[in-house]
Coordinates of C-alpha atoms in Angstrom, one line a residue:
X6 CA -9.3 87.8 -37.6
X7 CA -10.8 90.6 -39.8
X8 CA -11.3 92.3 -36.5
X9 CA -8.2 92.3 -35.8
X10 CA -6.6 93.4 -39.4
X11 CA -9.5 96.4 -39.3
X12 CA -8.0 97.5 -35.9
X13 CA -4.0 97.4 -37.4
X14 CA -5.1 99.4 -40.5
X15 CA -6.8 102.2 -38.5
X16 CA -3.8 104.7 -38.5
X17 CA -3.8 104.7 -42.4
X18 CA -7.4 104.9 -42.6
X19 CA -7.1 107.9 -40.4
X20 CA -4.0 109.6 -42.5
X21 CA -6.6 109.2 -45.6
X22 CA -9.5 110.0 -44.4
X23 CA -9.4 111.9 -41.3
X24 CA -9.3 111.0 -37.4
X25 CA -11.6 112.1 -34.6
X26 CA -11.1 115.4 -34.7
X27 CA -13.5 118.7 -35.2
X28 CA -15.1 117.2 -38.3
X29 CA -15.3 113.7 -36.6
X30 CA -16.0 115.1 -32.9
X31 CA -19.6 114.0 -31.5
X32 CA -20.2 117.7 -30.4
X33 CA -23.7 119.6 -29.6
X34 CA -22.3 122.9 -31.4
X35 CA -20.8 122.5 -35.0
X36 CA -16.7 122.6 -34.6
X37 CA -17.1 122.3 -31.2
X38 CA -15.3 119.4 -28.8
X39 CA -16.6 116.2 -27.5
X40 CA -20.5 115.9 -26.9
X41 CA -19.9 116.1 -22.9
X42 CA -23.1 114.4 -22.2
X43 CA -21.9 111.6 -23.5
X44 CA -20.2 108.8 -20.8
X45 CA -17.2 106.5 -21.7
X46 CA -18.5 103.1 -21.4
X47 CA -21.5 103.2 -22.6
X48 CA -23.2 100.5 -24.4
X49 CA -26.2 100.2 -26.7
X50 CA -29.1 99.1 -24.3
X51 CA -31.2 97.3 -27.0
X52 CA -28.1 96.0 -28.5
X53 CA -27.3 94.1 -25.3
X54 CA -30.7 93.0 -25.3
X55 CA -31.0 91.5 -28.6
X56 CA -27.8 90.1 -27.5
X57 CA -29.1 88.0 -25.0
X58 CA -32.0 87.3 -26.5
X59 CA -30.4 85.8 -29.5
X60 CA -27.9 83.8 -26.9
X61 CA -30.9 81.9 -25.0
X62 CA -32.4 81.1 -28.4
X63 CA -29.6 79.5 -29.4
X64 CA -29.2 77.7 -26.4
X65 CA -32.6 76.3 -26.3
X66 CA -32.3 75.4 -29.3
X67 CA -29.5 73.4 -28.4
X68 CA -31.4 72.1 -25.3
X69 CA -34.2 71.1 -27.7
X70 CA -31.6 69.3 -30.0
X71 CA -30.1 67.0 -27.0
X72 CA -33.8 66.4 -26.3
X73 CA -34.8 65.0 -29.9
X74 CA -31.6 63.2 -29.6
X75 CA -32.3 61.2 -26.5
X76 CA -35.8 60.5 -27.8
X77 CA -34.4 59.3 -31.0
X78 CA -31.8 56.8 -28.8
X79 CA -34.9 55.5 -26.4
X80 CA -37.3 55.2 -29.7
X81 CA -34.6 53.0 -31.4
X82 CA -31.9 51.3 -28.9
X83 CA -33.5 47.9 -28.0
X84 CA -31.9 48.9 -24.7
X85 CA -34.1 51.8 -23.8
X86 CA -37.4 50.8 -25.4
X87 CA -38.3 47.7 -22.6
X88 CA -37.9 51.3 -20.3
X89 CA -39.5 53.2 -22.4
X90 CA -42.6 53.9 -19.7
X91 CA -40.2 54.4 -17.1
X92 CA -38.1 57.4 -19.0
X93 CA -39.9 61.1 -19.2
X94 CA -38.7 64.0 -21.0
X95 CA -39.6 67.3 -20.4
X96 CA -38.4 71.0 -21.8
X97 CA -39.4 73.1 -18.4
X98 CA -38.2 76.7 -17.6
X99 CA -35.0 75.4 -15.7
X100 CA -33.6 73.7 -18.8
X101 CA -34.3 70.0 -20.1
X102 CA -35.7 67.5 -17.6
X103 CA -34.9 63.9 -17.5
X104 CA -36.8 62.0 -15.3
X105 CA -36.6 58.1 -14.9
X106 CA -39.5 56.7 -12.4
X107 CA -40.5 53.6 -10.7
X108 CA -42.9 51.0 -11.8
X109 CA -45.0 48.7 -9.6
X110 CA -43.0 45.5 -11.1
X111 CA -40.0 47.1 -11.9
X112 CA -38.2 49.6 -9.3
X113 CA -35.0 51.3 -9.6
X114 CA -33.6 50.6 -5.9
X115 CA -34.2 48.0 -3.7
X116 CA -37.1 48.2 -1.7
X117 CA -36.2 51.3 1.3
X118 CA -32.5 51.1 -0.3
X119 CA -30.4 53.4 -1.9
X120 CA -28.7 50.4 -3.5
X121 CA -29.6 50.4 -7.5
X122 CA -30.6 47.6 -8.8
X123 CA -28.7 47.1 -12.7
X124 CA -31.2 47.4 -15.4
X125 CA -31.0 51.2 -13.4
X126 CA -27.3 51.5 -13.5
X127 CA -26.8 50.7 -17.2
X128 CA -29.7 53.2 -18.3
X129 CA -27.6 56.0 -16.5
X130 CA -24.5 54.5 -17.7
X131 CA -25.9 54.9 -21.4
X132 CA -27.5 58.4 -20.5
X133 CA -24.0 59.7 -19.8
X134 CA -22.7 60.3 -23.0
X135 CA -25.5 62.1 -24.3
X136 CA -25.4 64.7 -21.6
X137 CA -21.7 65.2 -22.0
X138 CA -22.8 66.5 -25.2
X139 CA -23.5 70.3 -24.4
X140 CA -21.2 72.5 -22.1
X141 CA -24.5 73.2 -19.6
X142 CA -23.9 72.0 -16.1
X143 CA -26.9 69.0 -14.1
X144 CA -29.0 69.1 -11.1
X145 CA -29.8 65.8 -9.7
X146 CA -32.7 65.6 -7.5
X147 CA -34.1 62.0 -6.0
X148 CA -37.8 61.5 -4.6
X149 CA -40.0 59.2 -2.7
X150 CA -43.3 58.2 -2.7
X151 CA -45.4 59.6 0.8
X152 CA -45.0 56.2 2.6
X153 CA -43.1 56.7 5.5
X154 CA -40.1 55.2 5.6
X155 CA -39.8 51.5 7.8
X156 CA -36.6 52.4 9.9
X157 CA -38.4 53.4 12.7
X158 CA -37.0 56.0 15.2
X159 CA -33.3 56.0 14.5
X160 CA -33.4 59.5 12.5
X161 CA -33.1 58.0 9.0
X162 CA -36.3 58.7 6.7
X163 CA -37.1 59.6 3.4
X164 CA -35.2 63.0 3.5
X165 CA -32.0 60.5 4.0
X166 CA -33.0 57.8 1.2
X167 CA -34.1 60.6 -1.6
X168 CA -30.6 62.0 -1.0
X169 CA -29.1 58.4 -0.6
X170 CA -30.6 57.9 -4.1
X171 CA -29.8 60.8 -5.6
X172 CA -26.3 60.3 -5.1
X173 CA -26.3 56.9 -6.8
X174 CA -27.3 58.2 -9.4
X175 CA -24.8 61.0 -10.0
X176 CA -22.0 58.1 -9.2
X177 CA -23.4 56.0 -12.1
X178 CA -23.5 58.9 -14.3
X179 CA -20.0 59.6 -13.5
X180 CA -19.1 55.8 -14.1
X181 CA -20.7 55.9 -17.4
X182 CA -18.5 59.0 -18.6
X183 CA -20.3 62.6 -17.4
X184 CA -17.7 64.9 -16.8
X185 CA -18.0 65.2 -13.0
X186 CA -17.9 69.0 -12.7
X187 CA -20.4 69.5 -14.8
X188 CA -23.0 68.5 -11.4
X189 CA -23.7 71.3 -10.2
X190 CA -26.1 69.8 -7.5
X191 CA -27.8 66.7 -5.4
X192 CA -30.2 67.4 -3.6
X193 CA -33.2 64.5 -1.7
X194 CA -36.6 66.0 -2.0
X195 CA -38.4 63.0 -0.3
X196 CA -42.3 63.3 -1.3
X197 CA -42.3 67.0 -1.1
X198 CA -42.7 67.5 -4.9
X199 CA -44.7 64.2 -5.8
X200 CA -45.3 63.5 -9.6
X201 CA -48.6 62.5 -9.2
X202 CA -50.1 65.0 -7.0
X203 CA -53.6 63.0 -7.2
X204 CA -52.2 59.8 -5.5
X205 CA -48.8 60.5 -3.4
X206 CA -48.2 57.2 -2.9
X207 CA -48.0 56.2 -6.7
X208 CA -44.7 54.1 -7.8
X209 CA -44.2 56.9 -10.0
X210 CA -43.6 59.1 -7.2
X211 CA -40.4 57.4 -6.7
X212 CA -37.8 58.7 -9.3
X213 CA -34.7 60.4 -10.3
X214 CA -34.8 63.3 -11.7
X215 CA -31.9 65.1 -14.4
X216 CA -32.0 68.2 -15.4
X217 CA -29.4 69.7 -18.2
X218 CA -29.9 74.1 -17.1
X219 CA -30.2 76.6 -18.7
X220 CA -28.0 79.2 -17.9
X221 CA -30.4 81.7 -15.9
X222 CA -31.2 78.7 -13.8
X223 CA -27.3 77.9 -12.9
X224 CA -26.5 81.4 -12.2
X225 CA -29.6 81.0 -9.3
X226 CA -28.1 78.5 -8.3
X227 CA -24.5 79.2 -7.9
X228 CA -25.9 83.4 -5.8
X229 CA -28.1 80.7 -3.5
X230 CA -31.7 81.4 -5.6
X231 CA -30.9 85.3 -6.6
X232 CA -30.6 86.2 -10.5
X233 CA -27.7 88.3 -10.4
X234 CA -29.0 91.6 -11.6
X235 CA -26.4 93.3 -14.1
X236 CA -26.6 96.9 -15.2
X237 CA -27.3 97.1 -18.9
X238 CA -26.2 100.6 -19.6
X239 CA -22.8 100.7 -18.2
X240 CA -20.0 98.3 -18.0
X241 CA -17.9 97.9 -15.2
X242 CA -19.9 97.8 -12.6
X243 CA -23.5 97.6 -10.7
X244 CA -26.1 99.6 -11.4
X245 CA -27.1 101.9 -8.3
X246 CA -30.9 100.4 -7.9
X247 CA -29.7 97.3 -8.1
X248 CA -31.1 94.5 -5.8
X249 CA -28.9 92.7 -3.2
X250 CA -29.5 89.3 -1.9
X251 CA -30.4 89.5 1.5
X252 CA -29.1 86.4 4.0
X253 CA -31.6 84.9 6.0
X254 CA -30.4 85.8 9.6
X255 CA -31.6 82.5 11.1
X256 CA -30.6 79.8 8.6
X257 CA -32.4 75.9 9.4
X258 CA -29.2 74.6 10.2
X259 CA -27.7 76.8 12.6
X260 CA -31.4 76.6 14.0
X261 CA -31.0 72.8 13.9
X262 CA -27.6 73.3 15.9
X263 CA -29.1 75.6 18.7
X264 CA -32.0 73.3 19.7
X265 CA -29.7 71.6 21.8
X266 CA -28.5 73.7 24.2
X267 CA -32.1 75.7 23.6
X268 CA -33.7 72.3 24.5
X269 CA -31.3 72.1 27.9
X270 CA -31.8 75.9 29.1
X271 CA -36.1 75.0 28.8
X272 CA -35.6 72.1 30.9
X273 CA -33.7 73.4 33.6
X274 CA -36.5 76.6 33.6
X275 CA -39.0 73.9 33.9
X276 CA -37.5 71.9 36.5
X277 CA -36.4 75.0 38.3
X278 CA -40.5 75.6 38.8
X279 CA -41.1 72.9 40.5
X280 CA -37.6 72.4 42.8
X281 CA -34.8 75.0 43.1
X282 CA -31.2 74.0 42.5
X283 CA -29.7 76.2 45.5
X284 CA -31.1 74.4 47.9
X285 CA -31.7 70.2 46.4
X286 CA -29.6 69.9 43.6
X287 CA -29.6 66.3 42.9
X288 CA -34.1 66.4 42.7
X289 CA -33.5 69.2 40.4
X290 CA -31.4 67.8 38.4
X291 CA -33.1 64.4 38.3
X292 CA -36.7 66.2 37.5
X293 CA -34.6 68.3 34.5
X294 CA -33.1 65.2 33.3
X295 CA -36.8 64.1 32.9
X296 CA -38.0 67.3 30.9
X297 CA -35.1 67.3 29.0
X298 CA -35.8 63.4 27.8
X299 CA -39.6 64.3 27.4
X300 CA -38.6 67.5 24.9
X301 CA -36.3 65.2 23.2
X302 CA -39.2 62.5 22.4
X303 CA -41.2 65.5 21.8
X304 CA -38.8 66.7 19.1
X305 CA -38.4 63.3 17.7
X306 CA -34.6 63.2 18.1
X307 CA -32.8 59.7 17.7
X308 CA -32.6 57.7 20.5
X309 CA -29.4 58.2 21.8
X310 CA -29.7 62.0 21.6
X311 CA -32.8 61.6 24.2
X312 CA -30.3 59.4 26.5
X313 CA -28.1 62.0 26.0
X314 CA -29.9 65.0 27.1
X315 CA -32.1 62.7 29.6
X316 CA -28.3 62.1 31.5
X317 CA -26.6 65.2 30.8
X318 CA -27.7 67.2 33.9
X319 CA -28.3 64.6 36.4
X320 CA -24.7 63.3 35.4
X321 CA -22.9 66.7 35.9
X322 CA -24.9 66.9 39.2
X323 CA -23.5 63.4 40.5
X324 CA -20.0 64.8 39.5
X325 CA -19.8 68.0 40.9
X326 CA -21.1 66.0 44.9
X327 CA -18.7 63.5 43.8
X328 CA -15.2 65.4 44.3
X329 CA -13.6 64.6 41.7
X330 CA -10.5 67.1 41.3
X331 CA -10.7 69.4 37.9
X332 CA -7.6 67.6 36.6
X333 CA -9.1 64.6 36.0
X334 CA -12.1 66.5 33.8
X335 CA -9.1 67.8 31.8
X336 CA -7.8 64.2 31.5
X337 CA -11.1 62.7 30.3
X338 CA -11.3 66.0 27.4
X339 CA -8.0 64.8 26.9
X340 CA -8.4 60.8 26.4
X341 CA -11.7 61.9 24.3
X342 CA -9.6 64.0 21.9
X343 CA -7.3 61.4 21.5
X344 CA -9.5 58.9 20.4
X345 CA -12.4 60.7 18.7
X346 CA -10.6 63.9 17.3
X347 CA -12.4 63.1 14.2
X348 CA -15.7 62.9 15.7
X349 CA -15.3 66.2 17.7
X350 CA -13.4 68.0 15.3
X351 CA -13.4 67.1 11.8
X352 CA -17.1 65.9 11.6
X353 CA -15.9 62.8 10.2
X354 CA -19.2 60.0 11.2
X355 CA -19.1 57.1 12.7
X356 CA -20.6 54.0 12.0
X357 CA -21.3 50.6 14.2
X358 CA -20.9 47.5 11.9
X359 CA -17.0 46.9 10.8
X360 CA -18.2 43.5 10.0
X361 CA -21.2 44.7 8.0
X362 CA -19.3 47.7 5.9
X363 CA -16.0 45.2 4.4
X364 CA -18.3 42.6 3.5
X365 CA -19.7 45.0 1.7
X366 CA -16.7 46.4 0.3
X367 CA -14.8 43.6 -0.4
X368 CA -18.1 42.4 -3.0
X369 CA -17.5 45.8 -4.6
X370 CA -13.9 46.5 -5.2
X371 CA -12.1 44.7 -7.9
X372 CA -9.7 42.8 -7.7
X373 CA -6.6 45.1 -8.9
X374 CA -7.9 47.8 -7.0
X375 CA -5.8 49.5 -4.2
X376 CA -8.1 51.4 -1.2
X377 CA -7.6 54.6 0.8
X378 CA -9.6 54.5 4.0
X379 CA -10.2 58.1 5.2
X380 CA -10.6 58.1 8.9
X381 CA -9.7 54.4 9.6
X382 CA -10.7 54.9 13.8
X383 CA -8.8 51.9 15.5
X384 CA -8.1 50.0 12.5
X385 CA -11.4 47.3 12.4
X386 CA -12.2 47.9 9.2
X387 CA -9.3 47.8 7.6
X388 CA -8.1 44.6 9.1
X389 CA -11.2 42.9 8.7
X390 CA -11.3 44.1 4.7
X391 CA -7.8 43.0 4.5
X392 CA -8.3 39.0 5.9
X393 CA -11.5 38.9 3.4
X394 CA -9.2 40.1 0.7
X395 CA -5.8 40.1 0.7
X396 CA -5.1 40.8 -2.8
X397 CA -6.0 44.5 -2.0
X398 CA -3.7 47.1 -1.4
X399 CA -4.3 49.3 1.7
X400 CA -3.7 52.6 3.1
X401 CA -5.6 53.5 6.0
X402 CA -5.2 57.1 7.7
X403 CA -6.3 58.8 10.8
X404 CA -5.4 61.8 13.1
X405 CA -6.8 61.0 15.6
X406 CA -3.5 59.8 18.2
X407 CA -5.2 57.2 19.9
X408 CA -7.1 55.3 17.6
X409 CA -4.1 55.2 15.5
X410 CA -1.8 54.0 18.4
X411 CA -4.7 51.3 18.7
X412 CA -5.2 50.3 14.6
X413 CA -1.3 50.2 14.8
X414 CA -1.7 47.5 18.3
X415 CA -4.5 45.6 16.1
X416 CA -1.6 45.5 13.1
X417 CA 0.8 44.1 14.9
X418 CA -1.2 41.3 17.0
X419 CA -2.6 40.9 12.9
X420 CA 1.0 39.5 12.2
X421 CA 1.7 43.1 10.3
X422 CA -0.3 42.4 6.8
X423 CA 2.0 43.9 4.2
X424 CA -0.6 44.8 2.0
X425 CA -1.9 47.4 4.8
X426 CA -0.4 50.6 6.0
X427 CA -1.7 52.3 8.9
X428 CA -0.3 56.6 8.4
X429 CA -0.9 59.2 11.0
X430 CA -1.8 62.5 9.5
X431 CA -5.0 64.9 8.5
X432 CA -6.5 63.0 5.5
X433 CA -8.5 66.2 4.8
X434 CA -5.0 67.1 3.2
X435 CA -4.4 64.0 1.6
X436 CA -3.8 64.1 -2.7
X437 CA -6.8 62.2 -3.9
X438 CA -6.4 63.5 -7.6
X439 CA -5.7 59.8 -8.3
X440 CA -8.7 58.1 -6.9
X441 CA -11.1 57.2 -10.0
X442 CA -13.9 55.7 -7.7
X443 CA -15.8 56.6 -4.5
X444 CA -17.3 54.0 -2.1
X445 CA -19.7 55.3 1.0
X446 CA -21.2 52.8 3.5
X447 CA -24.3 53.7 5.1
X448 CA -26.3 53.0 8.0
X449 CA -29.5 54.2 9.3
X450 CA -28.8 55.0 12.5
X451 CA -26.3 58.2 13.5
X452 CA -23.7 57.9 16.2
X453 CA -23.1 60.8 19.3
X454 CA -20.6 63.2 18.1
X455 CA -20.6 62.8 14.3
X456 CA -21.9 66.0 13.6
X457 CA -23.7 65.6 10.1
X458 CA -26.3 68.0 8.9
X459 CA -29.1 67.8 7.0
X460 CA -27.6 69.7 4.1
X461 CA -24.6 68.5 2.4
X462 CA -21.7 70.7 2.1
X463 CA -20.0 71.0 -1.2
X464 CA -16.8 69.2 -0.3
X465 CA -18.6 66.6 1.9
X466 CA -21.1 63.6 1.3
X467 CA -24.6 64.0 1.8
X468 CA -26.8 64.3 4.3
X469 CA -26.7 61.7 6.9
X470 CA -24.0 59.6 8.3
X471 CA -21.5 58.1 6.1
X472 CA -17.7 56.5 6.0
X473 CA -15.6 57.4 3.1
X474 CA -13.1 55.3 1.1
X475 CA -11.5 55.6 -2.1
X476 CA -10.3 53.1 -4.2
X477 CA -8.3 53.3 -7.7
X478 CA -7.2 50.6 -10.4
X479 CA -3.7 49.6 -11.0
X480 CA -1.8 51.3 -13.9
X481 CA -1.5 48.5 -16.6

């Protein structure tokens, strides 16, 4: 405010005492004008320095502060202090780490689960509060120990669980009060960053990690690892040296999306040494068929990607001796879009057990809960959830024409539940500012045509294949 008053009482201060005029000018030659060697804009270097010097002092301190504070709450709440050996606190360059590990008689998840078990979810439930505290956004990072993970070929591995993990996490923190854009990310980290380097396969290994940033490290973060470089002398715009990121021009996941067809083209090289297409197609195609299976094994892809490639080939060979008349390839595109537009299009996954995921939901979701089923395919799932419980209230949507002609076929032959509504429209679009809770059910084993990556997307769950629902509680 005094600021303010000083700026309204300049014109009398100028009438009294004189303006910026000759005897005020900044001027090389006495009485002269303006000093031209002087820019507009301008600011005091050191100034701006001591600045931000001063402003990460204070907000360490502050880091340090939330740090005493959560040691204080685990030295004294009977709560933390049987978890005491499992909770480690850490002031690190990033900001302040928080890391709660495993115990050989006393784990977090279930064994090769991403399923928390509760002592786990009240201690991040009770952690919430206390970093809700300071304005400075979170990184949540899960890990593993090095043992390989038991699901065998199907694609899921330790990658999949850290991330699974992580994820838990952030949903109990969000349960237990954390403002939810304060995450700023999730990321699985397997074993790659073990904490005891001497013995990677230590229970300790296996933890989640917090970390409350500072605010060099979330500027990193948000220009993809680059500390944005800011010219100190002059305000308004970048300083002429200064550096640029540079994009990587072959990124791992549009690699990971060209080693199909890349894996294809180097069979059909390989098979066309040994047989050429013009003149015996069907061998060819059967001995490229056979590479293309053995590079798939080779690159370790799931098992029904090495079907896939092993029958791509030989397939489109049969067809083409076959005559079948181009119109009924346009049909088949046709029928395929209709049923699996999500699949093909929105990269919405897939998953086998109907069965398997309402039992599951229907232990979760309380009773005055109402559900939202994103991508509801032919209706199963919702049916099925809506005979275990019927006190539910249910809106299922997909986009997909055919599967919702079919979930609308199941409906009726269901005796047309009124507590489930079947909708036909993009759910992408759908309002889902109401929704207070997220439930994802997982499975190990990814389907043809989902289309996950291995890095999750900012507006999508994580890395491997999941189905989304939403659920939110009654008013009153």
């Amino acid at each position: 405010m005094n600021g303010i008053s000083e700026y309204f009482k300049t014109p009398l201060k100028v009438a009294l005492s004189g303006g910026a005029g000759a005897g005020d000018a900044t001027s090389v030659i006495k009485g002269g004008g303006n000093d031209i060697t002087k820019q507009a804009g301008q600011v005091n270097k050191a100034g701006a320095k001591q600045e931000e010097v001063m402003q990460k002092q204070k907000e360490q301190a502050r880091l340090n502060q939330l740090q005493q504070k959560i040691q204080q709450t685990i030295d004294q709440s009977e709560l933390f202090k049987q978890y005491k050996n499992q909770l480690k606190l850490e002031m690190t360059p990033e900001g302040l780490k928080i890391q709660i590990v495993d115990e050989q008689n006393r784990p977090m998840f279930d064994s090769g689960s991403s399923r928390m078990l509760p002592h786990t979810r009240v201690l991040l439930q009770q952690l919430a509060p206390e970093l809700n505290q300071l304005p400075n956004r979170i990184s949540i990072s899960g890990h593993t120990d090095a043992k390989p993970f038991g699901g065998g070929q199907g694609g899921y591995s330790n990658w999949e669980l850290s991330a699974d993990r992580a994820n838990t996490a952030r949903r109990e923190l969000v349960a237990g009060g954390l403002t939810e854009n304060k995450i700023l990310r999730v990321v699985g980290l397997a074993s790659a960053n073990p904490l005891i380097k001497s013995d990677v396969f230590s229970p300790e290994n296996r933890r989640i990690t917090i970390v409350v940033l500072n605010k060099d490290t979330e500027s990193s973060i948000l220009n993809d690892g680059f500390k944005p470089q800011m010219n100190q002398d002059v305000i308004g715009g970048p300083s002429e040296g200064a550096a640029r990121p540079r994009r990587s021009r072959a990124s791992p996941e549009r690699m990971k999306r060209l080693r199909h067809p890349l894996l294809q083209l180097s069979a059909c090289a390989c098979a066309w040494v040994f047989v050429a297409p013009a003149l015996h197609l069907l061998p060819w195609a059967a001995l490229q068929g056979l590479f293309a299976g053995l590079f798939a094994i080779l690159l370790r892809l799931p098992s029904w990607q090495r079907i896939a490639h092993g029958l791509f080939v030989p397939a489109a060979a049969l067809a083409s001796q076959a005559g079948i008349a181009p119109g009924w390839y346009l049909a088949a595109l046709l029928l395929t879009l209709a049923l699996g537009r999500n699949a093909l299009v929105e990269r919405v996954p897939l998953y086998r057990s109907a069965a398997l995921v309402a039992e599951r939901l229907a232990e979760r979701l309380a009773g005055d809960a109402s559900l939202l089923e994103a991508g509801c395919g032919d209706g199963r799932l919702a049916l099925q959830l809506s005979q275990r419980r019927p006190d539910l209230r249910m809106r299922a949507l997909e986009n997909a024409v055919g599967s919702w002609l079919l979930a609308r076929w199941r409906w009726l032959r269901a005796g047309k539940p009124s507590q489930l509504a079947f909708a036909c429209r993009n759910f992408w679009n759908e309002d889902w500012g109401g929704m207070t809770r997220s439930t994802c059910s997982c499975r190990r084993n990814p389907c043809p045509g989902s289309g996950a990556s291995s890095s999750p997307r900012p507006a999508r769950e994580p890395a491997h294949q999941q189905h989304f629902s939403r659920a939110r509680r009654r008013a009153g």
